[in-house]
């Protein structure tokens, strides 16, 4: 039996990579190869870079001034959870679900009874919010212009459930929380939307509808996400509920609407 290493076989055409077509179809790290008993240096550096970007996305502060400017001319109001800094936010998820005193005072002076309130929350990726939240809000508003919407609430150190507290204080029929999703090693700036009918403290995750994976690297585009959100909002208003009892029976969208475009 020939026990020679095929990696040194002169008959092997090293210019042909059998994994290249598959790598083009997925963000997963496949067919990385090896150098001796380790991965090639390029693959190691790429992994370390992705890990650093994910950590940066978690710890980066959200630029509220820039975000408010991007959301304009829509009115905005700023609030913060009871987590006073990022370290506490990461260690105490419960505090990220409760509104801080200054935020409660700000909301007390706002108009009540909107059909829908948008909450834009930093979550675990302020990078995702900075890039994707404003275009998605504008795209959604184009489709929901007949509904009564309150000012967009910009929330920092926020978890999804903070929207329940905010929505309840504003007497909103529904709350849509746009939040930075936990970054991974393939995408660090993915945005999620959580829609809750009849927001109040103590709502369970099963009482929400989620639209996830909104980003520019093969994720859901703004138009497709806004179409889906508008459909869910209207169905939630008609049926008086969200969550597991509100199935996503929306007709399939053309493939072109999944491109990351604001219109």
mmCIF file of C-alpha atoms in Angstrom:
data_model
loop_
_atom_site.group_PDB
_atom_site.id
_atom_site.type_symbol
_atom_site.label_atom_id
_atom_site.label_comp_id
_atom_site.label_asym_id
_atom_site.label_seq_id
_atom_site.Cartn_x
_atom_site.Cartn_y
_atom_site.Cartn_z
ATOM 1 C CA UNK A 1 0.000 0.000 0.000
ATOM 2 C CA UNK A 2 1.229 3.485 -0.872
ATOM 3 C CA UNK A 3 1.317 5.396 2.410
ATOM 4 C CA UNK A 4 2.611 8.678 0.971
ATOM 5 C CA UNK A 5 0.819 11.830 2.160
ATOM 6 C CA UNK A 6 -1.515 13.078 -0.569
ATOM 7 C CA UNK A 7 -0.607 16.621 0.460
ATOM 8 C CA UNK A 8 2.870 16.033 -1.009
ATOM 9 C CA UNK A 9 1.733 13.930 -3.960
ATOM 10 C CA UNK A 10 3.084 15.681 -7.094
ATOM 11 C CA UNK A 11 0.060 14.419 -9.049
ATOM 12 C CA UNK A 12 -2.331 16.472 -6.856
ATOM 13 C CA UNK A 13 -3.509 19.725 -8.491
ATOM 14 C CA UNK A 14 -3.258 22.238 -5.661
ATOM 15 C CA UNK A 15 -4.877 24.957 -7.804
ATOM 16 C CA UNK A 16 -8.253 23.211 -7.525
ATOM 17 C CA UNK A 17 -10.086 23.628 -4.219
ATOM 18 C CA UNK A 18 -13.042 21.211 -3.971
ATOM 19 C CA UNK A 19 -14.471 23.264 -1.058
ATOM 20 C CA UNK A 20 -14.569 26.626 -2.811
ATOM 21 C CA UNK A 21 -18.088 26.218 -4.248
ATOM 22 C CA UNK A 22 -19.473 25.118 -0.881
ATOM 23 C CA UNK A 23 -17.802 27.988 0.970
ATOM 24 C CA UNK A 24 -19.525 30.377 -1.405
ATOM 25 C CA UNK A 25 -22.921 29.039 -0.313
ATOM 26 C CA UNK A 26 -22.541 29.317 3.462
ATOM 27 C CA UNK A 27 -21.072 31.575 6.108
ATOM 28 C CA UNK A 28 -19.951 28.493 8.049
ATOM 29 C CA UNK A 29 -16.232 27.836 8.295
ATOM 30 C CA UNK A 30 -15.787 24.669 6.258
ATOM 31 C CA UNK A 31 -12.884 23.115 4.390
ATOM 32 C CA UNK A 32 -10.329 25.328 6.110
ATOM 33 C CA UNK A 33 -7.443 22.969 5.447
ATOM 34 C CA UNK A 34 -4.500 22.502 7.748
ATOM 35 C CA UNK A 35 -0.840 23.187 8.151
ATOM 36 C CA UNK A 36 0.671 20.229 9.940
ATOM 37 C CA UNK A 37 -1.619 19.616 12.926
ATOM 38 C CA UNK A 38 -3.054 23.135 12.968
ATOM 39 C CA UNK A 39 -5.294 25.309 10.838
ATOM 40 C CA UNK A 40 -3.648 27.587 8.262
ATOM 41 C CA UNK A 41 -2.640 31.002 9.556
ATOM 42 C CA UNK A 42 -5.222 32.817 7.407
ATOM 43 C CA UNK A 43 -8.050 30.759 8.930
ATOM 44 C CA UNK A 44 -6.784 31.381 12.460
ATOM 45 C CA UNK A 45 -6.500 35.135 11.901
ATOM 46 C CA UNK A 46 -9.954 35.256 10.295
ATOM 47 C CA UNK A 47 -11.463 33.488 13.323
ATOM 48 C CA UNK A 48 -9.712 35.832 15.750
ATOM 49 C CA UNK A 49 -10.888 38.859 13.772
ATOM 50 C CA UNK A 50 -14.496 37.625 13.798
ATOM 51 C CA UNK A 51 -14.293 36.984 17.536
ATOM 52 C CA UNK A 52 -12.937 40.485 18.141
ATOM 53 C CA UNK A 53 -15.731 42.039 16.039
ATOM 54 C CA UNK A 54 -18.331 40.103 18.034
ATOM 55 C CA UNK A 55 -16.857 41.318 21.332
ATOM 56 C CA UNK A 56 -16.711 44.892 20.035
ATOM 57 C CA UNK A 57 -20.368 44.705 18.979
ATOM 58 C CA UNK A 58 -21.383 43.656 22.499
ATOM 59 C CA UNK A 59 -19.392 46.363 24.280
ATOM 60 C CA UNK A 60 -19.665 49.280 21.826
ATOM 61 C CA UNK A 61 -21.842 52.182 23.049
ATOM 62 C CA UNK A 62 -24.808 53.285 20.951
ATOM 63 C CA UNK A 63 -24.449 56.786 19.480
ATOM 64 C CA UNK A 64 -27.896 58.153 20.338
ATOM 65 C CA UNK A 65 -27.335 61.523 18.653
ATOM 66 C CA UNK A 66 -26.473 59.892 15.326
ATOM 67 C CA UNK A 67 -29.354 57.439 15.654
ATOM 68 C CA UNK A 68 -31.870 60.193 16.411
ATOM 69 C CA UNK A 69 -30.611 62.139 13.380
ATOM 70 C CA UNK A 70 -31.054 59.066 11.163
ATOM 71 C CA UNK A 71 -34.588 58.492 12.448
ATOM 72 C CA UNK A 72 -35.597 62.147 11.937
ATOM 73 C CA UNK A 73 -38.032 63.657 11.065
ATOM 74 C CA UNK A 74 -39.738 61.150 13.387
ATOM 75 C CA UNK A 75 -39.718 62.312 17.003
ATOM 76 C CA UNK A 76 -37.615 60.365 19.496
ATOM 77 C CA UNK A 77 -37.355 60.097 23.267
ATOM 78 C CA UNK A 78 -34.440 58.553 25.162
ATOM 79 C CA UNK A 79 -34.650 56.150 28.088
ATOM 80 C CA UNK A 80 -32.381 53.734 29.916
ATOM 81 C CA UNK A 81 -32.988 50.566 31.858
ATOM 82 C CA UNK A 82 -32.082 50.106 35.508
ATOM 83 C CA UNK A 83 -28.698 48.734 34.404
ATOM 84 C CA UNK A 84 -26.490 51.781 34.840
ATOM 85 C CA UNK A 85 -23.545 50.566 32.751
ATOM 86 C CA UNK A 86 -22.567 47.810 30.319
ATOM 87 C CA UNK A 87 -20.902 45.623 32.909
ATOM 88 C CA UNK A 88 -24.036 45.536 35.062
ATOM 89 C CA UNK A 89 -26.204 45.036 31.988
ATOM 90 C CA UNK A 90 -24.276 41.911 30.998
ATOM 91 C CA UNK A 91 -24.256 40.490 34.529
ATOM 92 C CA UNK A 92 -27.836 41.406 35.493
ATOM 93 C CA UNK A 93 -30.300 40.703 32.656
ATOM 94 C CA UNK A 94 -33.199 41.416 35.037
ATOM 95 C CA UNK A 95 -32.185 45.081 35.337
ATOM 96 C CA UNK A 96 -32.162 45.427 31.562
ATOM 97 C CA UNK A 97 -35.859 44.533 31.539
ATOM 98 C CA UNK A 98 -36.909 47.355 33.884
ATOM 99 C CA UNK A 99 -37.132 51.046 33.053
ATOM 100 C CA UNK A 100 -34.936 53.506 34.926
ATOM 101 C CA UNK A 101 -36.457 56.394 36.866
ATOM 102 C CA UNK A 102 -35.447 59.127 34.405
ATOM 103 C CA UNK A 103 -36.956 57.173 31.532
ATOM 104 C CA UNK A 104 -40.187 56.658 33.448
ATOM 105 C CA UNK A 105 -40.422 60.411 34.037
ATOM 106 C CA UNK A 106 -39.807 61.128 30.359
ATOM 107 C CA UNK A 107 -42.544 58.725 29.268
ATOM 108 C CA UNK A 108 -45.015 60.141 31.786
ATOM 109 C CA UNK A 109 -45.083 63.405 29.818
ATOM 110 C CA UNK A 110 -45.708 61.710 26.453
ATOM 111 C CA UNK A 111 -49.078 61.220 24.682
ATOM 112 C CA UNK A 112 -50.775 57.910 25.439
ATOM 113 C CA UNK A 113 -52.851 55.385 23.509
ATOM 114 C CA UNK A 114 -50.929 54.865 20.246
ATOM 115 C CA UNK A 115 -51.680 51.778 18.183
ATOM 116 C CA UNK A 116 -47.985 50.980 17.932
ATOM 117 C CA UNK A 117 -44.801 52.219 19.584
ATOM 118 C CA UNK A 118 -41.343 51.494 18.182
ATOM 119 C CA UNK A 119 -38.578 50.887 20.717
ATOM 120 C CA UNK A 120 -35.041 50.897 19.308
ATOM 121 C CA UNK A 121 -32.805 49.127 21.836
ATOM 122 C CA UNK A 122 -29.064 48.547 21.823
ATOM 123 C CA UNK A 123 -29.355 44.955 23.078
ATOM 124 C CA UNK A 124 -26.245 42.878 22.495
ATOM 125 C CA UNK A 125 -25.120 44.625 19.318
ATOM 126 C CA UNK A 126 -25.193 48.402 19.172
ATOM 127 C CA UNK A 127 -23.428 48.000 15.819
ATOM 128 C CA UNK A 128 -26.517 46.343 14.340
ATOM 129 C CA UNK A 129 -28.786 49.081 15.670
ATOM 130 C CA UNK A 130 -26.558 51.875 14.366
ATOM 131 C CA UNK A 131 -26.528 50.396 10.856
ATOM 132 C CA UNK A 132 -29.982 48.869 10.391
ATOM 133 C CA UNK A 133 -32.533 50.332 12.826
ATOM 134 C CA UNK A 134 -33.264 53.699 11.181
ATOM 135 C CA UNK A 135 -33.762 52.332 7.627
ATOM 136 C CA UNK A 136 -36.053 49.638 8.985
ATOM 137 C CA UNK A 137 -38.117 52.110 11.031
ATOM 138 C CA UNK A 138 -38.618 54.312 7.965
ATOM 139 C CA UNK A 139 -39.508 51.326 5.780
ATOM 140 C CA UNK A 140 -42.027 50.101 8.352
ATOM 141 C CA UNK A 141 -43.591 53.549 8.763
ATOM 142 C CA UNK A 142 -44.196 53.724 5.007
ATOM 143 C CA UNK A 143 -46.335 50.600 5.362
ATOM 144 C CA UNK A 144 -48.056 51.557 8.618
ATOM 145 C CA UNK A 145 -48.829 55.214 7.991
ATOM 146 C CA UNK A 146 -52.536 54.721 8.728
ATOM 147 C CA UNK A 147 -51.842 53.642 12.330
ATOM 148 C CA UNK A 148 -51.313 55.930 15.296
ATOM 149 C CA UNK A 149 -47.671 55.684 16.321
ATOM 150 C CA UNK A 150 -45.944 57.457 19.160
ATOM 151 C CA UNK A 151 -42.437 58.907 19.201
ATOM 152 C CA UNK A 152 -39.697 56.332 18.661
ATOM 153 C CA UNK A 153 -38.207 55.346 22.019
ATOM 154 C CA UNK A 154 -34.413 54.969 22.015
ATOM 155 C CA UNK A 155 -33.432 52.636 24.847
ATOM 156 C CA UNK A 156 -29.963 51.808 26.133
ATOM 157 C CA UNK A 157 -28.781 48.887 28.285
ATOM 158 C CA UNK A 158 -32.027 47.295 27.146
ATOM 159 C CA UNK A 159 -33.378 43.765 26.910
ATOM 160 C CA UNK A 160 -36.398 42.788 24.807
ATOM 161 C CA UNK A 161 -38.784 42.828 27.769
ATOM 162 C CA UNK A 162 -38.038 46.495 28.447
ATOM 163 C CA UNK A 163 -40.475 47.159 25.616
ATOM 164 C CA UNK A 164 -43.272 45.716 27.776
ATOM 165 C CA UNK A 165 -42.618 48.304 30.489
ATOM 166 C CA UNK A 166 -42.372 51.111 27.932
ATOM 167 C CA UNK A 167 -45.482 50.046 26.032
ATOM 168 C CA UNK A 168 -47.534 49.705 29.208
ATOM 169 C CA UNK A 169 -46.564 53.167 30.447
ATOM 170 C CA UNK A 170 -47.566 54.644 27.089
ATOM 171 C CA UNK A 171 -50.825 52.707 26.923
ATOM 172 C CA UNK A 172 -49.818 51.364 23.502
ATOM 173 C CA UNK A 173 -51.808 48.678 21.731
ATOM 174 C CA UNK A 174 -48.578 47.072 20.527
ATOM 175 C CA UNK A 175 -44.858 47.552 20.912
ATOM 176 C CA UNK A 176 -42.215 46.629 18.340
ATOM 177 C CA UNK A 177 -38.728 46.319 19.815
ATOM 178 C CA UNK A 178 -35.885 46.618 17.300
ATOM 179 C CA UNK A 179 -32.838 45.237 19.074
ATOM 180 C CA UNK A 180 -29.291 44.157 18.350
ATOM 181 C CA UNK A 181 -29.057 40.364 18.364
ATOM 182 C CA UNK A 182 -26.315 38.413 20.074
ATOM 183 C CA UNK A 183 -23.378 38.579 17.625
ATOM 184 C CA UNK A 184 -21.893 35.415 16.201
ATOM 185 C CA UNK A 185 -18.666 34.564 14.427
ATOM 186 C CA UNK A 186 -20.197 35.032 10.990
ATOM 187 C CA UNK A 187 -22.381 38.130 11.589
ATOM 188 C CA UNK A 188 -21.809 40.714 14.321
ATOM 189 C CA UNK A 189 -24.463 43.230 13.240
ATOM 190 C CA UNK A 190 -27.751 41.330 13.004
ATOM 191 C CA UNK A 191 -30.980 43.090 14.021
ATOM 192 C CA UNK A 192 -34.119 41.476 15.437
ATOM 193 C CA UNK A 193 -37.687 42.754 15.835
ATOM 194 C CA UNK A 194 -40.022 41.571 18.614
ATOM 195 C CA UNK A 195 -43.711 42.459 18.350
ATOM 196 C CA UNK A 196 -45.945 42.236 21.437
ATOM 197 C CA UNK A 197 -49.685 42.936 21.579
ATOM 198 C CA UNK A 198 -50.997 44.466 24.799
ATOM 199 C CA UNK A 199 -47.557 45.097 26.331
ATOM 200 C CA UNK A 200 -47.318 44.830 30.102
ATOM 201 C CA UNK A 201 -44.654 43.730 32.552
ATOM 202 C CA UNK A 202 -44.495 39.969 32.856
ATOM 203 C CA UNK A 203 -45.263 39.078 29.246
ATOM 204 C CA UNK A 204 -43.674 35.775 28.228
ATOM 205 C CA UNK A 205 -41.494 35.292 25.165
ATOM 206 C CA UNK A 206 -44.171 32.962 23.794
ATOM 207 C CA UNK A 207 -46.454 36.006 23.603
ATOM 208 C CA UNK A 208 -44.240 37.749 21.048
ATOM 209 C CA UNK A 209 -43.560 37.393 17.345
ATOM 210 C CA UNK A 210 -39.953 37.654 16.230
ATOM 211 C CA UNK A 211 -38.389 38.690 12.929
ATOM 212 C CA UNK A 212 -34.665 37.974 13.089
ATOM 213 C CA UNK A 213 -31.527 37.901 10.981
ATOM 214 C CA UNK A 214 -31.900 41.401 9.472
ATOM 215 C CA UNK A 215 -28.472 42.335 8.114
ATOM 216 C CA UNK A 216 -26.458 42.854 4.959
ATOM 217 C CA UNK A 217 -24.576 39.550 4.679
ATOM 218 C CA UNK A 218 -27.243 37.324 3.224
ATOM 219 C CA UNK A 219 -29.798 38.233 5.878
ATOM 220 C CA UNK A 220 -33.328 39.593 5.576
ATOM 221 C CA UNK A 221 -33.550 42.957 3.775
ATOM 222 C CA UNK A 222 -35.331 46.062 5.035
ATOM 223 C CA UNK A 223 -38.219 45.795 2.584
ATOM 224 C CA UNK A 224 -38.889 42.133 3.376
ATOM 225 C CA UNK A 225 -38.609 42.727 7.131
ATOM 226 C CA UNK A 226 -40.904 45.785 6.954
ATOM 227 C CA UNK A 227 -43.468 43.877 4.880
ATOM 228 C CA UNK A 228 -43.483 41.034 7.383
ATOM 229 C CA UNK A 229 -43.721 43.397 10.358
ATOM 230 C CA UNK A 230 -46.609 45.324 8.778
ATOM 231 C CA UNK A 231 -48.471 42.073 8.113
ATOM 232 C CA UNK A 232 -47.947 40.887 11.705
ATOM 233 C CA UNK A 233 -49.018 44.259 13.126
ATOM 234 C CA UNK A 234 -52.279 44.255 11.170
ATOM 235 C CA UNK A 235 -53.039 40.645 12.025
ATOM 236 C CA UNK A 236 -52.209 41.275 15.692
ATOM 237 C CA UNK A 237 -54.540 44.266 15.764
ATOM 238 C CA UNK A 238 -57.317 42.332 14.035
ATOM 239 C CA UNK A 239 -57.026 39.259 16.250
ATOM 240 C CA UNK A 240 -55.934 40.923 19.484
ATOM 241 C CA UNK A 241 -52.879 38.767 20.109
ATOM 242 C CA UNK A 242 -49.282 37.981 19.234
ATOM 243 C CA UNK A 243 -47.020 35.030 19.927
ATOM 244 C CA UNK A 244 -47.430 31.337 19.247
ATOM 245 C CA UNK A 245 -51.122 31.791 18.450
ATOM 246 C CA UNK A 246 -50.317 34.225 15.624
ATOM 247 C CA UNK A 247 -48.823 32.080 12.882
ATOM 248 C CA UNK A 248 -46.808 33.713 10.116
ATOM 249 C CA UNK A 249 -49.113 32.841 7.227
ATOM 250 C CA UNK A 250 -48.012 35.802 5.145
ATOM 251 C CA UNK A 251 -47.758 34.965 1.408
ATOM 252 C CA UNK A 252 -44.226 34.310 0.239
ATOM 253 C CA UNK A 253 -42.331 37.358 -0.960
ATOM 254 C CA UNK A 254 -40.452 37.574 -4.288
ATOM 255 C CA UNK A 255 -36.772 36.748 -3.893
ATOM 256 C CA UNK A 256 -35.787 40.293 -4.893
ATOM 257 C CA UNK A 257 -37.409 41.742 -1.766
ATOM 258 C CA UNK A 258 -34.884 39.971 0.408
ATOM 259 C CA UNK A 259 -32.118 42.253 -0.818
ATOM 260 C CA UNK A 260 -30.938 44.750 1.772
ATOM 261 C CA UNK A 261 -32.597 47.892 0.471
ATOM 262 C CA UNK A 262 -34.705 50.486 2.220
ATOM 263 C CA UNK A 263 -37.409 50.520 -0.459
#
